[in-house]
PDB file of N, CA and C in Angstrom:
ATOM      1  N   MET A 212      50.983  16.924  36.260  1.00 65.00           N
ATOM      2  CA  MET A 212      50.883  16.834  37.697  1.00 65.00           C
ATOM      3  C   MET A 212      52.167  17.408  38.292  1.00 65.00           C
ATOM      4  N   SER A 213      52.008  18.349  39.185  1.00 77.00           N
ATOM      5  CA  SER A 213      53.177  18.994  39.760  1.00 77.00           C
ATOM      6  C   SER A 213      53.561  18.335  41.084  1.00 77.00           C
ATOM      7  N   PHE A 214      54.721  18.698  41.564  1.00 78.00           N
ATOM      8  CA  PHE A 214      55.223  18.156  42.826  1.00 78.00           C
ATOM      9  C   PHE A 214      54.361  18.606  43.997  1.00 78.00           C
ATOM     10  N   ASP A 215      53.778  19.803  43.927  1.00 83.00           N
ATOM     11  CA  ASP A 215      52.916  20.307  44.994  1.00 83.00           C
ATOM     12  C   ASP A 215      51.683  19.430  45.199  1.00 83.00           C
ATOM     13  N   GLU A 216      51.173  18.845  44.126  1.00 86.00           N
ATOM     14  CA  GLU A 216      50.015  17.976  44.223  1.00 86.00           C
ATOM     15  C   GLU A 216      50.365  16.645  44.866  1.00 86.00           C
ATOM     16  N   LEU A 217      51.592  16.196  44.730  1.00 86.00           N
ATOM     17  CA  LEU A 217      52.017  14.917  45.285  1.00 86.00           C
ATOM     18  C   LEU A 217      52.550  15.021  46.704  1.00 86.00           C
ATOM     19  N   THR A 218      52.787  16.223  47.200  1.00 88.00           N
ATOM     20  CA  THR A 218      53.375  16.403  48.527  1.00 88.00           C
ATOM     21  C   THR A 218      52.555  15.746  49.638  1.00 88.00           C
ATOM     22  N   PRO A 219      51.215  15.946  49.733  1.00 85.00           N
ATOM     23  CA  PRO A 219      50.464  15.281  50.807  1.00 85.00           C
ATOM     24  C   PRO A 219      50.532  13.751  50.709  1.00 85.00           C
ATOM     25  N   LEU A 220      50.510  13.246  49.510  1.00 81.00           N
ATOM     26  CA  LEU A 220      50.595  11.804  49.297  1.00 81.00           C
ATOM     27  C   LEU A 220      51.934  11.264  49.778  1.00 81.00           C
ATOM     28  N   LEU A 221      53.012  11.944  49.442  1.00 85.00           N
ATOM     29  CA  LEU A 221      54.344  11.508  49.846  1.00 85.00           C
ATOM     30  C   LEU A 221      54.554  11.656  51.349  1.00 85.00           C
ATOM     31  N   GLN A 222      53.964  12.688  51.965  1.00 86.00           N
ATOM     32  CA  GLN A 222      54.070  12.854  53.417  1.00 86.00           C
ATOM     33  C   GLN A 222      53.366  11.717  54.146  1.00 86.00           C
ATOM     34  N   GLU A 223      52.198  11.348  53.679  1.00 81.00           N
ATOM     35  CA  GLU A 223      51.465  10.251  54.299  1.00 81.00           C
ATOM     36  C   GLU A 223      52.214   8.937  54.129  1.00 81.00           C
ATOM     37  N   LEU A 224      52.811   8.735  52.995  1.00 81.00           N
ATOM     38  CA  LEU A 224      53.609   7.534  52.749  1.00 81.00           C
ATOM     39  C   LEU A 224      54.816   7.488  53.673  1.00 81.00           C
ATOM     40  N   ALA A 225      55.449   8.622  53.923  1.00 85.00           N
ATOM     41  CA  ALA A 225      56.629   8.665  54.782  1.00 85.00           C
ATOM     42  C   ALA A 225      56.270   8.436  56.245  1.00 85.00           C
ATOM     43  N   HIS A 226      55.107   8.923  56.695  1.00 84.00           N
ATOM     44  CA  HIS A 226      54.721   8.789  58.099  1.00 84.00           C
ATOM     45  C   HIS A 226      54.201   7.390  58.427  1.00 84.00           C
ATOM     46  N   ASN A 227      53.422   6.816  57.546  1.00 81.00           N
ATOM     47  CA  ASN A 227      52.792   5.508  57.793  1.00 81.00           C
ATOM     48  C   ASN A 227      52.921   4.617  56.555  1.00 81.00           C
ATOM     49  N   PRO A 228      54.093   4.102  56.273  1.00 81.00           N
ATOM     50  CA  PRO A 228      54.263   3.358  55.020  1.00 81.00           C
ATOM     51  C   PRO A 228      53.456   2.066  54.956  1.00 81.00           C
ATOM     52  N   VAL A 229      53.347   1.329  56.061  1.00 81.00           N
ATOM     53  CA  VAL A 229      52.617   0.062  56.039  1.00 81.00           C
ATOM     54  C   VAL A 229      51.125   0.305  55.859  1.00 81.00           C
ATOM     55  N   ALA A 230      50.576   1.256  56.607  1.00 78.00           N
ATOM     56  CA  ALA A 230      49.152   1.556  56.497  1.00 78.00           C
ATOM     57  C   ALA A 230      48.819   2.116  55.112  1.00 78.00           C
ATOM     58  N   PHE A 231      49.686   2.981  54.607  1.00 78.00           N
ATOM     59  CA  PHE A 231      49.447   3.580  53.299  1.00 78.00           C
ATOM     60  C   PHE A 231      49.453   2.510  52.209  1.00 78.00           C
ATOM     61  N   LEU A 232      50.475   1.669  52.215  1.00 81.00           N
ATOM     62  CA  LEU A 232      50.567   0.640  51.182  1.00 81.00           C
ATOM     63  C   LEU A 232      49.466  -0.406  51.328  1.00 81.00           C
ATOM     64  N   GLY A 233      49.074  -0.704  52.576  1.00 79.00           N
ATOM     65  CA  GLY A 233      47.963  -1.630  52.787  1.00 79.00           C
ATOM     66  C   GLY A 233      46.661  -1.080  52.231  1.00 79.00           C
ATOM     67  N   GLY A 234      46.410   0.188  52.486  1.00 80.00           N
ATOM     68  CA  GLY A 234      45.205   0.820  51.945  1.00 80.00           C
ATOM     69  C   GLY A 234      45.242   0.926  50.430  1.00 80.00           C
ATOM     70  N   PHE A 235      46.427   1.214  49.906  1.00 82.00           N
ATOM     71  CA  PHE A 235      46.575   1.301  48.455  1.00 82.00           C
ATOM     72  C   PHE A 235      46.308  -0.057  47.802  1.00 82.00           C
ATOM     73  N   MET A 236      46.866  -1.113  48.383  1.00 84.00           N
ATOM     74  CA  MET A 236      46.667  -2.451  47.811  1.00 84.00           C
ATOM     75  C   MET A 236      45.214  -2.905  47.967  1.00 84.00           C
ATOM     76  N   ALA A 237      44.578  -2.575  49.096  1.00 83.00           N
ATOM     77  CA  ALA A 237      43.169  -2.933  49.283  1.00 83.00           C
ATOM     78  C   ALA A 237      42.313  -2.247  48.222  1.00 83.00           C
ATOM     79  N   GLY A 238      42.625  -0.999  47.929  1.00 85.00           N
ATOM     80  CA  GLY A 238      41.888  -0.295  46.884  1.00 85.00           C
ATOM     81  C   GLY A 238      42.178  -0.839  45.503  1.00 85.00           C
ATOM     82  N   ALA A 239      43.442  -1.156  45.256  1.00 89.00           N
ATOM     83  CA  ALA A 239      43.823  -1.679  43.939  1.00 89.00           C
ATOM     84  C   ALA A 239      43.210  -3.056  43.687  1.00 89.00           C
ATOM     85  N   LEU A 240      43.107  -3.867  44.748  1.00 87.00           N
ATOM     86  CA  LEU A 240      42.532  -5.207  44.612  1.00 87.00           C
ATOM     87  C   LEU A 240      41.025  -5.213  44.828  1.00 87.00           C
ATOM     88  N   ARG A 241      40.470  -4.042  45.121  1.00 86.00           N
ATOM     89  CA  ARG A 241      39.031  -3.866  45.355  1.00 86.00           C
ATOM     90  C   ARG A 241      38.521  -4.811  46.445  1.00 86.00           C
ATOM     91  N   LEU A 242      39.259  -4.855  47.562  1.00 80.00           N
ATOM     92  CA  LEU A 242      38.859  -5.686  48.683  1.00 80.00           C
ATOM     93  C   LEU A 242      37.732  -5.011  49.447  1.00 80.00           C
ATOM     94  N   ASP A 243      36.774  -5.792  49.896  1.00 80.00           N
ATOM     95  CA  ASP A 243      35.676  -5.277  50.705  1.00 80.00           C
ATOM     96  C   ASP A 243      36.105  -5.353  52.160  1.00 80.00           C
ATOM     97  N   LEU A 244      36.211  -4.197  52.815  1.00 74.00           N
ATOM     98  CA  LEU A 244      36.718  -4.143  54.176  1.00 74.00           C
ATOM     99  C   LEU A 244      35.732  -4.665  55.205  1.00 74.00           C
ATOM    100  N   SER A 245      34.511  -4.935  54.808  1.00 79.00           N
ATOM    101  CA  SER A 245      33.518  -5.442  55.752  1.00 79.00           C
ATOM    102  C   SER A 245      33.350  -6.956  55.659  1.00 79.00           C
ATOM    103  N   GLU A 246      34.200  -7.635  54.916  1.00 77.00           N
ATOM    104  CA  GLU A 246      34.129  -9.087  54.786  1.00 77.00           C
ATOM    105  C   GLU A 246      35.402  -9.719  55.314  1.00 77.00           C
ATOM    106  N   ASP A 247      35.271 -10.944  55.810  1.00 79.00           N
ATOM    107  CA  ASP A 247      36.441 -11.690  56.271  1.00 79.00           C
ATOM    108  C   ASP A 247      37.263 -12.105  55.072  1.00 79.00           C
ATOM    109  N   PRO A 248      38.548 -12.257  55.153  1.00 78.00           N
ATOM    110  CA  PRO A 248      39.445 -12.170  56.297  1.00 78.00           C
ATOM    111  C   PRO A 248      39.935 -10.751  56.579  1.00 78.00           C
ATOM    112  N   VAL A 249      39.610  -9.798  55.732  1.00 72.00           N
ATOM    113  CA  VAL A 249      40.089  -8.431  55.923  1.00 72.00           C
ATOM    114  C   VAL A 249      39.482  -7.826  57.187  1.00 72.00           C
ATOM    115  N   LYS A 250      38.203  -8.043  57.424  1.00 76.00           N
ATOM    116  CA  LYS A 250      37.527  -7.484  58.592  1.00 76.00           C
ATOM    117  C   LYS A 250      38.147  -8.000  59.883  1.00 76.00           C
ATOM    118  N   SER A 251      38.369  -9.305  59.978  1.00 79.00           N
ATOM    119  CA  SER A 251      38.945  -9.861  61.205  1.00 79.00           C
ATOM    120  C   SER A 251      40.376  -9.386  61.398  1.00 79.00           C
ATOM    121  N   TRP A 252      41.128  -9.220  60.334  1.00 73.00           N
ATOM    122  CA  TRP A 252      42.500  -8.728  60.460  1.00 73.00           C
ATOM    123  C   TRP A 252      42.511  -7.281  60.941  1.00 73.00           C
ATOM    124  N   LEU A 253      41.601  -6.463  60.422  1.00 70.00           N
ATOM    125  CA  LEU A 253      41.511  -5.077  60.870  1.00 70.00           C
ATOM    126  C   LEU A 253      41.149  -4.994  62.349  1.00 70.00           C
ATOM    127  N   GLU A 254      40.242  -5.848  62.787  1.00 77.00           N
ATOM    128  CA  GLU A 254      39.856  -5.845  64.196  1.00 77.00           C
ATOM    129  C   GLU A 254      41.022  -6.277  65.084  1.00 77.00           C
ATOM    130  N   GLN A 255      41.837  -7.223  64.640  1.00 78.00           N
ATOM    131  CA  GLN A 255      43.007  -7.654  65.402  1.00 78.00           C
ATOM    132  C   GLN A 255      44.037  -6.528  65.498  1.00 78.00           C
ATOM    133  N   GLN A 256      44.129  -5.717  64.468  1.00 71.00           N
ATOM    134  CA  GLN A 256      45.095  -4.631  64.461  1.00 71.00           C
ATOM    135  C   GLN A 256      44.604  -3.421  65.243  1.00 71.00           C
ATOM    136  N   GLY A 257      43.378  -3.467  65.730  1.00 70.00           N
ATOM    137  CA  GLY A 257      42.832  -2.356  66.496  1.00 70.00           C
ATOM    138  C   GLY A 257      42.156  -1.325  65.625  1.00 70.00           C
ATOM    139  N   GLY A 258      41.931  -1.643  64.385  1.00 62.00           N
ATOM    140  CA  GLY A 258      41.270  -0.717  63.482  1.00 62.00           C
ATOM    141  C   GLY A 258      39.768  -0.813  63.604  1.00 62.00           C
ATOM    142  N   VAL A 259      39.108   0.124  62.980  1.00 60.00           N
ATOM    143  CA  VAL A 259      37.651   0.145  62.967  1.00 60.00           C
ATOM    144  C   VAL A 259      37.211  -0.458  61.653  1.00 60.00           C
ATOM    145  N   SER A 260      36.353  -1.447  61.721  1.00 51.00           N
ATOM    146  CA  SER A 260      35.878  -2.069  60.492  1.00 51.00           C
ATOM    147  C   SER A 260      34.938  -1.121  59.762  1.00 51.00           C
ATOM    148  N   ALA A 261      34.767  -1.333  58.500  1.00 50.00           N
ATOM    149  CA  ALA A 261      33.942  -0.449  57.683  1.00 50.00           C
ATOM    150  C   ALA A 261      32.484  -0.508  58.108  1.00 50.00           C
ATOM    151  N   ALA A 262      32.036  -1.645  58.612  1.00 52.00           N
ATOM    152  CA  ALA A 262      30.639  -1.781  59.007  1.00 52.00           C
ATOM    153  C   ALA A 262      30.339  -1.063  60.314  1.00 52.00           C
ATOM    154  N   SER A 263      31.317  -0.960  61.209  1.00 51.00           N
ATOM    155  CA  SER A 263      31.056  -0.332  62.500  1.00 51.00           C
ATOM    156  C   SER A 263      31.657   1.055  62.614  1.00 51.00           C
ATOM    157  N   GLY A 264      32.226   1.565  61.530  1.00 47.00           N
ATOM    158  CA  GLY A 264      32.853   2.876  61.571  1.00 47.00           C
ATOM    159  C   GLY A 264      31.846   3.995  61.631  1.00 47.00           C
ATOM    160  N   ALA A 265      32.269   5.122  62.177  1.00 46.00           N
ATOM    161  CA  ALA A 265      31.391   6.278  62.267  1.00 46.00           C
ATOM    162  C   ALA A 265      31.173   6.874  60.881  1.00 46.00           C
ATOM    163  N   GLY A 266      29.979   7.331  60.641  1.00 46.00           N
ATOM    164  CA  GLY A 266      29.683   7.984  59.383  1.00 46.00           C
ATOM    165  C   GLY A 266      29.249   7.038  58.278  1.00 46.00           C
ATOM    166  N   THR A 267      29.109   5.761  58.591  1.00 45.00           N
ATOM    167  CA  THR A 267      28.649   4.842  57.566  1.00 45.00           C
ATOM    168  C   THR A 267      27.139   4.836  57.556  1.00 45.00           C
ATOM    169  N   GLY A 268      26.578   5.219  56.472  1.00 47.00           N
ATOM    170  CA  GLY A 268      25.129   5.224  56.351  1.00 47.00           C
ATOM    171  C   GLY A 268      24.668   3.904  55.773  1.00 47.00           C
ATOM    172  N   THR A 269      23.388   3.805  55.550  1.00 49.00           N
ATOM    173  CA  THR A 269      22.881   2.594  54.937  1.00 49.00           C
ATOM    174  C   THR A 269      23.259   2.605  53.471  1.00 49.00           C
ATOM    175  N   ILE A 270      23.744   1.505  53.027  1.00 54.00           N
ATOM    176  CA  ILE A 270      24.208   1.392  51.648  1.00 54.00           C
ATOM    177  C   ILE A 270      23.167   0.598  50.868  1.00 54.00           C
ATOM    178  N   SER A 271      22.709   1.176  49.803  1.00 55.00           N
ATOM    179  CA  SER A 271      21.734   0.510  48.962  1.00 55.00           C
ATOM    180  C   SER A 271      22.448  -0.510  48.092  1.00 55.00           C
ATOM    181  N   LYS A 272      21.906  -1.721  48.042  1.00 60.00           N
ATOM    182  CA  LYS A 272      22.524  -2.777  47.258  1.00 60.00           C
ATOM    183  C   LYS A 272      21.765  -3.006  45.952  1.00 60.00           C
ATOM    184  N   LYS A 273      21.025  -2.016  45.505  1.00 61.00           N
ATOM    185  CA  LYS A 273      20.298  -2.150  44.249  1.00 61.00           C
ATOM    186  C   LYS A 273      21.267  -2.029  43.090  1.00 61.00           C
ATOM    187  N   ASN A 274      21.088  -2.863  42.130  1.00 74.00           N
ATOM    188  CA  ASN A 274      21.896  -2.795  40.922  1.00 74.00           C
ATOM    189  C   ASN A 274      21.164  -2.025  39.849  1.00 74.00           C
ATOM    190  N   GLY A 275      21.912  -1.418  38.981  1.00 76.00           N
ATOM    191  CA  GLY A 275      21.313  -0.715  37.880  1.00 76.00           C
ATOM    192  C   GLY A 275      21.012   0.741  38.187  1.00 76.00           C
ATOM    193  N   PRO A 276      20.487   1.442  37.211  1.00 81.00           N
ATOM    194  CA  PRO A 276      20.217   2.867  37.391  1.00 81.00           C
ATOM    195  C   PRO A 276      19.041   3.099  38.336  1.00 81.00           C
ATOM    196  N   GLN A 277      19.096   4.226  39.008  1.00 81.00           N
ATOM    197  CA  GLN A 277      18.014   4.625  39.894  1.00 81.00           C
ATOM    198  C   GLN A 277      17.457   5.948  39.389  1.00 81.00           C
ATOM    199  N   SER A 278      16.163   6.148  39.561  1.00 83.00           N
ATOM    200  CA  SER A 278      15.553   7.376  39.076  1.00 83.00           C
ATOM    201  C   SER A 278      15.568   8.418  40.184  1.00 83.00           C
ATOM    202  N   ILE A 279      15.742   9.677  39.785  1.00 84.00           N
ATOM    203  CA  ILE A 279      15.689  10.788  40.706  1.00 84.00           C
ATOM    204  C   ILE A 279      14.764  11.843  40.112  1.00 84.00           C
ATOM    205  N   SER A 280      14.219  12.691  40.972  1.00 86.00           N
ATOM    206  CA  SER A 280      13.392  13.771  40.465  1.00 86.00           C
ATOM    207  C   SER A 280      14.069  15.099  40.808  1.00 86.00           C
ATOM    208  N   ILE A 281      14.108  15.980  39.842  1.00 87.00           N
ATOM    209  CA  ILE A 281      14.722  17.296  40.010  1.00 87.00           C
ATOM    210  C   ILE A 281      13.614  18.335  39.880  1.00 87.00           C
ATOM    211  N   ASP A 282      13.471  19.123  40.931  1.00 80.00           N
ATOM    212  CA  ASP A 282      12.433  20.162  40.922  1.00 80.00           C
ATOM    213  C   ASP A 282      12.906  21.406  40.241  1.00 80.00           C
TER     214      ASP A 282
END
């Protein structure tokens, strides 16, 4: 891994260290952003919750493999 690949990551960390580390820890701890207490904290901070954010489609909650057809 070269320094050029890490440059965007380091720039984002330098500009918004709290948001970056919060997002990193949420991902590392596999927190669900649409459940309390994370959802209510995000709303207090003025953020958009994962459930009401733009671009969120319907998420299938089926477990296991799903079949697809390829033409």
